[in-house]
Amino acid sequence: MLDKRAYYRLPWSMNDNPIAWIEVTDICNIHCEGCYRQYMTGHKSLEQLKEEVLFFMKWRNPDNFSIAGGEPLIHPQIIDLVAFIAQQGVKPVILSNGVALNPKLLHELKRAGLAGFTMHVDSHQNRPGWRDQNEKGHNQLRQQIADMVAAEGGVFLVFNSTVYPDTYHEIPDIVAWAQANIKKVQGLVFITYRTATTDDNIATDKNDQEVDLKRLSYTRETFDEKFVTGPEVYQIIKDHCPEYEAAGYLGGSIRHDSYKWLMGAMLGSERKMYGSVGKKTMEFAQVGHHAQKGRYLAYLTSSRIGAKIFWLSPWDKEIRKARGLRAKEVLRDPRRLFDPIYLQSIGIIQAPDLLPDGRADMCDSCPDITIYDGKFVNSCRMDEYRLFGGFVSMISKDQKEEKA
Ligand code: SF4
């Protein structure tokens, strides 16, 4: 059972948040189940994107730009945009499915100043050639991407996967693969799948007019499985890897007991995981980065942290535990003393939950906020703005009848 007192509440807010989420296109080259975005307007111009970058620089205080879509790598001026973001002194990070990535493009992106990738790979993406593979099977694709990015060097790599009720049990396979590749893979993110059902719900817009939910790409007619929660993802990782622990969190915008973002970082070598950083290290990292650079931190550009991380043992009980495990390992085999130590982050995101009264419990201080019509909007719900002019409220048909 998670206890919020054991974790550091990330100090991020609307106007001081390390992440700026910029969408370059709503066109994609594959079709993932549950995707929040649908084709309506196509590629944005470079001029519009530059304006959005400057808007974020003025109002968000970001440390990195998550360049998202659609699929950003198919935008014809993606390299110019990466260069423009890097010129602002912040980290450009591309969120991609990797289909369009090749060594030449990767090299040009790096030369333009790309800091890293968050690659979305999972078994519900309908990828040509991969449709019959489960999550473990997709580790082969993750490996191909990781090898390509490592061969270029100097660009960090995080993999994200959407977690469905039928893929939840495979999370440990992804974690074990990433740990074996700790030198090449700087982190994992698991995002729990959510959908609204058109058969059971009625949606109304800001004028209380009923809207057609089917127009949103991420609704389904029916869904009778139980959604996976963030704490369940935490638990299955912990059950298979006791050295794992979370360090920071963001709660819900409505519910006091939600865990919307759970952030952690494991410590290990290529042979063995020793433990995790704890709440204190997460606090030092956020506050220290802010004191030094004037902004909070979302991504590490290099994961080879070295044994100096153990200097934090007096303040951080999780690091003390990791140091103890490593000491035992070194006593057993002194050659292990020279194994490089890496950090590998694990993020768990629980997508918005629809509450019985029609409101949605969002991520407190939403880090993935984007710009729509000159205002910040949660990117996961921007299509409600694009289609219906604002957030919709949803209640079940049964409740509507009870109210009537
Ligand atoms: S509320 Fe923000 S952080 Fe949470 S899922 Fe939506 S866009 Fe992402």
XYZ file of C-alpha atoms and ligand atoms in Angstrom:
412
model
C 0.000 0.000 0.000
C 1.506 3.316 -1.071
C 1.717 6.152 1.440
C 2.168 9.674 0.077
C 4.274 10.612 3.116
C 6.988 8.265 1.854
C 7.389 10.172 -1.424
C 8.326 13.690 -2.435
C 5.504 15.719 -3.932
C 7.127 17.121 -7.069
C 7.137 20.926 -6.756
C 5.940 21.512 -10.322
C 3.176 23.978 -11.099
C 1.459 25.632 -14.055
C 4.093 28.381 -14.432
C 7.183 26.598 -13.122
C 7.238 23.177 -14.682
C 10.201 21.400 -16.290
C 8.110 20.065 -19.186
C 6.695 22.002 -22.134
C 4.580 19.855 -24.452
C 4.528 21.064 -28.039
C 2.611 19.250 -30.781
C 4.016 19.671 -34.272
C 1.415 17.702 -36.226
C -1.687 15.601 -35.720
C -0.709 13.208 -38.520
C 0.739 9.826 -37.596
C 2.206 6.910 -39.531
C 0.612 4.199 -37.352
C -2.596 3.973 -35.376
C -2.200 3.192 -31.669
C -5.209 2.142 -29.663
C -6.140 4.822 -27.165
C -4.266 7.648 -28.919
C -5.535 11.052 -27.770
C -4.984 12.763 -31.106
C -6.748 12.461 -34.448
C -6.077 14.014 -37.815
C -7.854 17.348 -38.165
C -5.385 20.057 -39.159
C -2.064 18.478 -40.248
C 1.440 19.878 -39.795
C 1.856 23.210 -38.000
C 4.098 25.765 -39.714
C 7.578 26.407 -38.341
C 6.537 30.019 -37.595
C 3.608 28.867 -35.452
C 5.826 26.346 -33.660
C 8.456 28.989 -32.913
C 5.738 31.217 -31.437
C 4.568 28.336 -29.244
C 8.141 27.717 -28.075
C 8.497 31.369 -27.082
C 5.093 31.278 -25.329
C 6.285 28.332 -23.246
C 9.588 30.062 -22.519
C 7.654 33.070 -21.214
C 4.969 31.265 -19.189
C 6.252 27.791 -18.281
C 9.969 27.982 -17.307
C 10.691 24.592 -18.915
C 13.845 22.513 -18.741
C 12.857 20.437 -21.758
C 10.387 20.478 -24.642
C 8.494 17.277 -25.284
C 8.051 17.464 -29.056
C 4.945 15.392 -29.670
C 2.202 14.821 -32.220
C 0.975 12.880 -34.154
C 4.358 11.584 -35.146
C 6.954 14.397 -34.937
C 9.546 12.680 -37.128
C 7.322 13.069 -40.208
C 7.145 16.856 -39.819
C 9.240 18.308 -42.683
C 10.914 20.920 -40.449
C 11.527 18.837 -37.375
C 15.286 19.472 -37.523
C 14.787 23.265 -37.685
C 12.439 23.095 -34.712
C 14.888 21.011 -32.652
C 17.624 23.555 -33.466
C 15.367 26.485 -32.463
C 14.493 24.865 -29.117
C 18.144 24.040 -28.396
C 19.020 27.715 -29.109
C 16.717 28.702 -26.219
C 19.063 26.814 -23.847
C 16.604 23.996 -23.068
C 16.502 20.299 -24.003
C 14.548 19.198 -27.090
C 13.120 15.700 -26.540
C 11.189 13.928 -29.300
C 8.251 11.676 -28.438
C 8.098 9.205 -31.298
C 6.974 5.726 -32.283
C 10.347 5.242 -34.007
C 8.907 4.032 -37.330
C 10.489 6.876 -39.340
C 13.786 6.866 -37.447
C 16.939 5.943 -39.341
C 20.645 6.536 -38.621
C 20.901 9.517 -41.016
C 17.913 11.369 -39.515
C 19.119 10.523 -36.018
C 22.538 11.994 -36.794
C 21.004 15.222 -38.158
C 18.723 15.564 -35.127
C 21.660 15.154 -32.796
C 23.649 17.764 -34.711
C 20.672 20.118 -34.368
C 20.833 19.698 -30.568
C 18.421 16.860 -29.781
C 18.793 15.801 -26.134
C 16.772 12.587 -26.216
C 13.838 10.465 -27.235
C 10.828 9.076 -25.484
C 9.892 6.153 -27.728
C 6.390 4.792 -27.574
C 6.473 1.033 -28.180
C 3.779 -1.393 -27.102
C 1.724 -4.251 -28.441
C -1.485 -2.242 -29.115
C -0.002 -0.046 -31.836
C -1.014 -2.059 -34.895
C 2.521 -1.855 -36.263
C 2.956 -3.598 -39.592
C 5.023 -6.736 -38.977
C 4.529 -6.698 -35.195
C 0.783 -7.287 -34.800
C 1.163 -10.857 -33.506
C 3.812 -10.015 -30.921
C 3.107 -9.548 -27.244
C 5.044 -7.086 -25.033
C 7.935 -9.480 -24.594
C 8.056 -9.916 -28.378
C 8.230 -6.123 -28.735
C 11.437 -6.115 -26.705
C 13.104 -7.099 -29.982
C 11.869 -3.832 -31.530
C 12.932 -1.896 -28.422
C 16.364 -3.498 -28.807
C 16.664 -2.408 -32.464
C 15.819 1.188 -31.524
C 18.109 1.163 -28.475
C 21.012 -0.184 -30.549
C 20.505 2.492 -33.205
C 20.376 5.343 -30.682
C 23.370 3.967 -28.754
C 25.395 3.665 -31.979
C 24.887 7.410 -32.566
C 25.669 8.234 -28.910
C 24.994 11.372 -26.889
C 21.175 11.124 -27.117
C 19.223 9.698 -24.171
C 16.474 7.133 -24.647
C 13.347 6.461 -22.615
C 10.666 3.943 -23.668
C 7.025 4.437 -22.847
C 4.199 1.906 -23.122
C 0.497 2.160 -22.598
C -0.658 -0.448 -20.071
C -3.867 -2.317 -20.942
C -5.642 -4.851 -18.741
C -4.380 -7.626 -21.036
C -0.736 -6.437 -21.087
C -0.399 -5.486 -17.414
C 1.091 -8.873 -16.462
C 3.895 -8.334 -19.017
C 5.293 -5.205 -17.342
C 8.043 -7.221 -15.583
C 9.270 -8.469 -18.999
C 9.757 -4.874 -20.168
C 11.440 -3.879 -16.893
C 13.813 -6.880 -17.020
C 14.725 -6.112 -20.647
C 15.414 -2.445 -19.827
C 17.560 -3.391 -16.819
C 19.674 -5.660 -19.013
C 20.150 -2.617 -21.280
C 20.729 -0.052 -18.532
C 23.674 1.380 -20.429
C 21.485 2.212 -23.449
C 18.068 2.827 -21.882
C 17.777 5.737 -19.488
C 14.194 5.162 -18.432
C 10.764 3.594 -18.775
C 7.325 5.162 -18.540
C 4.109 3.181 -18.106
C 0.851 4.978 -18.888
C -2.368 3.279 -17.841
C -4.995 3.053 -20.565
C -8.303 4.881 -20.101
C -11.293 5.198 -22.391
C -14.851 6.520 -22.221
C -17.622 4.337 -23.571
C -20.224 5.733 -25.938
C -22.837 3.066 -25.108
C -22.909 3.906 -21.398
C -22.168 7.641 -21.182
C -23.716 10.931 -22.153
C -21.414 13.886 -22.750
C -22.333 17.538 -22.653
C -20.307 20.584 -23.659
C -19.775 23.826 -21.720
C -23.248 25.028 -22.798
C -24.797 21.836 -21.423
C -25.564 20.642 -24.949
C -25.197 16.932 -25.616
C -22.248 16.080 -27.908
C -21.418 13.009 -29.942
C -18.690 11.191 -28.025
C -17.993 8.969 -31.034
C -16.195 11.930 -32.629
C -13.346 11.540 -30.128
C -10.803 8.993 -31.363
C -10.195 7.538 -27.909
C -13.734 6.521 -27.015
C -15.016 2.976 -27.457
C -18.519 1.631 -27.689
C -18.062 -0.651 -24.709
C -15.268 -1.575 -22.329
C -16.031 -4.013 -19.550
C -12.514 -4.704 -18.293
C -11.162 -3.161 -15.114
C -8.706 -0.320 -15.729
C -5.185 -0.796 -14.409
C -4.174 1.807 -11.802
C -0.799 3.438 -11.116
C -0.438 1.716 -7.718
C -1.042 -1.657 -9.411
C 1.748 -0.955 -11.887
C 3.980 0.034 -8.961
C 3.135 -3.220 -7.168
C 3.806 -5.570 -10.068
C 7.216 -3.957 -10.635
C 7.987 -4.220 -6.916
C 6.852 -7.867 -6.772
C 9.288 -8.817 -9.532
C 12.055 -6.415 -8.600
C 12.154 -5.727 -4.828
C 14.978 -3.201 -5.356
C 12.494 -0.867 -7.079
C 10.995 2.023 -5.139
C 9.294 5.255 -6.209
C 10.648 8.599 -4.981
C 8.249 11.353 -6.056
C 4.645 11.787 -7.085
C 1.940 14.062 -8.385
C -1.544 13.512 -7.005
C -4.910 14.074 -8.607
C -6.577 17.389 -9.322
C -9.724 16.251 -7.454
C -9.089 13.088 -5.440
C -6.693 13.329 -2.498
C -5.706 9.663 -2.754
C -4.808 9.452 -6.466
C -1.298 8.709 -7.644
C -1.257 10.300 -11.081
C 2.501 10.416 -11.552
C 4.864 8.161 -9.635
C 8.491 8.871 -10.415
C 11.498 6.853 -9.396
C 15.002 5.982 -10.470
C 16.763 2.675 -9.986
C 20.478 2.255 -9.401
C 22.385 -0.595 -10.911
C 25.122 -1.925 -13.111
C 24.817 -3.942 -16.309
C 24.825 -7.091 -14.149
C 22.621 -6.233 -11.199
C 20.147 -3.698 -9.832
C 21.153 -2.474 -6.373
C 18.178 -0.343 -5.376
C 16.525 3.000 -5.977
C 16.896 6.618 -5.050
C 14.498 7.761 -2.346
C 12.423 10.796 -1.520
C 15.361 12.882 -0.248
C 17.432 12.434 -3.402
C 14.420 13.391 -5.521
C 14.053 16.523 -3.385
C 17.772 17.370 -3.647
C 17.660 16.863 -7.424
C 14.644 19.142 -7.908
C 15.614 21.866 -5.475
C 19.312 21.735 -6.370
C 18.616 21.987 -10.101
C 16.258 24.891 -9.495
C 18.796 26.686 -7.311
C 21.539 26.171 -9.889
C 19.684 26.578 -13.200
C 16.480 28.345 -12.188
C 14.174 25.500 -13.257
C 13.091 22.049 -12.161
C 14.299 18.794 -13.672
C 12.468 16.126 -15.673
C 15.179 14.234 -17.581
C 18.802 13.398 -16.864
C 20.924 13.706 -19.989
C 23.417 11.109 -18.799
C 22.551 8.111 -16.681
C 26.106 7.041 -15.812
C 25.995 8.454 -12.319
C 28.886 6.504 -10.771
C 29.495 5.505 -7.157
C 29.278 9.157 -6.024
C 25.519 8.623 -5.725
C 26.260 6.661 -2.537
C 27.521 9.867 -0.884
C 23.837 10.644 -0.374
C 23.464 7.594 1.911
C 23.372 9.594 5.172
C 20.202 11.376 4.024
C 18.494 8.784 1.876
C 17.548 5.383 3.314
C 16.856 3.910 -0.125
C 20.380 4.759 -1.246
C 21.710 3.276 2.007
C 19.974 0.021 1.145
C 21.428 0.094 -2.381
C 24.912 0.761 -1.006
C 24.544 -2.230 1.336
C 23.568 -4.540 -1.498
C 26.453 -3.356 -3.625
C 28.901 -3.793 -0.713
C 27.790 -7.427 -0.366
C 28.225 -7.924 -4.099
C 31.752 -6.471 -3.986
C 32.693 -8.656 -1.006
C 31.554 -11.700 -2.947
C 33.393 -10.636 -6.094
C 35.801 -7.668 -5.728
C 35.870 -7.116 -9.519
C 32.327 -5.698 -9.182
C 33.840 -2.608 -7.540
C 34.777 -1.394 -11.029
C 31.347 -1.919 -12.588
C 29.963 1.473 -13.684
C 26.807 2.527 -11.820
C 23.834 3.815 -13.809
C 20.493 5.419 -12.999
C 17.403 4.248 -14.820
C 14.137 6.119 -14.238
C 10.726 4.483 -13.981
C 7.676 6.690 -14.373
C 4.089 5.547 -13.886
C 1.264 7.746 -15.165
C -2.369 7.078 -14.399
C -4.381 8.770 -17.128
C -7.471 10.854 -16.203
C -10.202 9.011 -14.331
C -13.831 9.772 -14.943
C -15.603 10.323 -11.605
C -19.244 9.381 -10.998
C -20.291 13.070 -10.971
C -19.005 13.610 -14.530
C -15.756 15.388 -13.642
C -12.332 13.975 -14.491
C -9.553 13.504 -11.947
C -6.533 14.879 -13.831
C -2.842 15.038 -12.948
C -2.253 17.777 -10.381
C 0.022 20.405 -12.044
C -0.278 18.538 -15.361
C 3.258 18.306 -16.774
C 2.003 17.555 -20.297
C 0.054 20.731 -20.772
C 0.083 22.138 -24.287
C -1.128 25.259 -26.075
C -4.508 25.567 -27.703
C -5.807 28.891 -28.960
C -3.343 30.873 -26.848
C -4.095 28.991 -23.619
C -2.682 26.025 -21.727
C -4.772 22.874 -22.097
C -4.110 19.331 -20.833
C -2.791 17.590 -23.947
C -4.703 14.377 -23.197
C -7.988 16.286 -23.581
C -7.134 18.871 -26.234
C -9.341 17.169 -28.819
C -12.350 18.044 -26.647
C -11.402 21.685 -27.260
C -10.763 21.099 -30.951
C -14.110 19.350 -31.462
C -16.442 20.813 -28.848
C -14.855 24.125 -27.815
C -13.912 23.000 -24.278
C -13.904 20.075 -21.899
C -16.959 17.885 -21.977
C -18.704 16.566 -18.847
C -19.684 12.972 -18.864
C -22.176 11.025 -16.812
C -23.466 7.520 -17.193
C -26.856 7.022 -18.841
C -28.111 5.373 -15.614
C -27.247 8.453 -13.554
C -28.844 10.747 -16.090
C -32.073 8.745 -15.749
C -31.845 8.825 -11.929
C -31.414 12.621 -12.021
C -34.362 13.005 -14.364
S -3.550 15.457 -17.154
Fe -1.655 16.107 -18.172
S -0.060 14.757 -17.411
Fe -2.029 13.805 -16.914
S -2.409 12.412 -18.616
Fe -3.415 14.362 -19.098
S -1.898 15.524 -20.301
Fe -0.804 13.837 -19.300
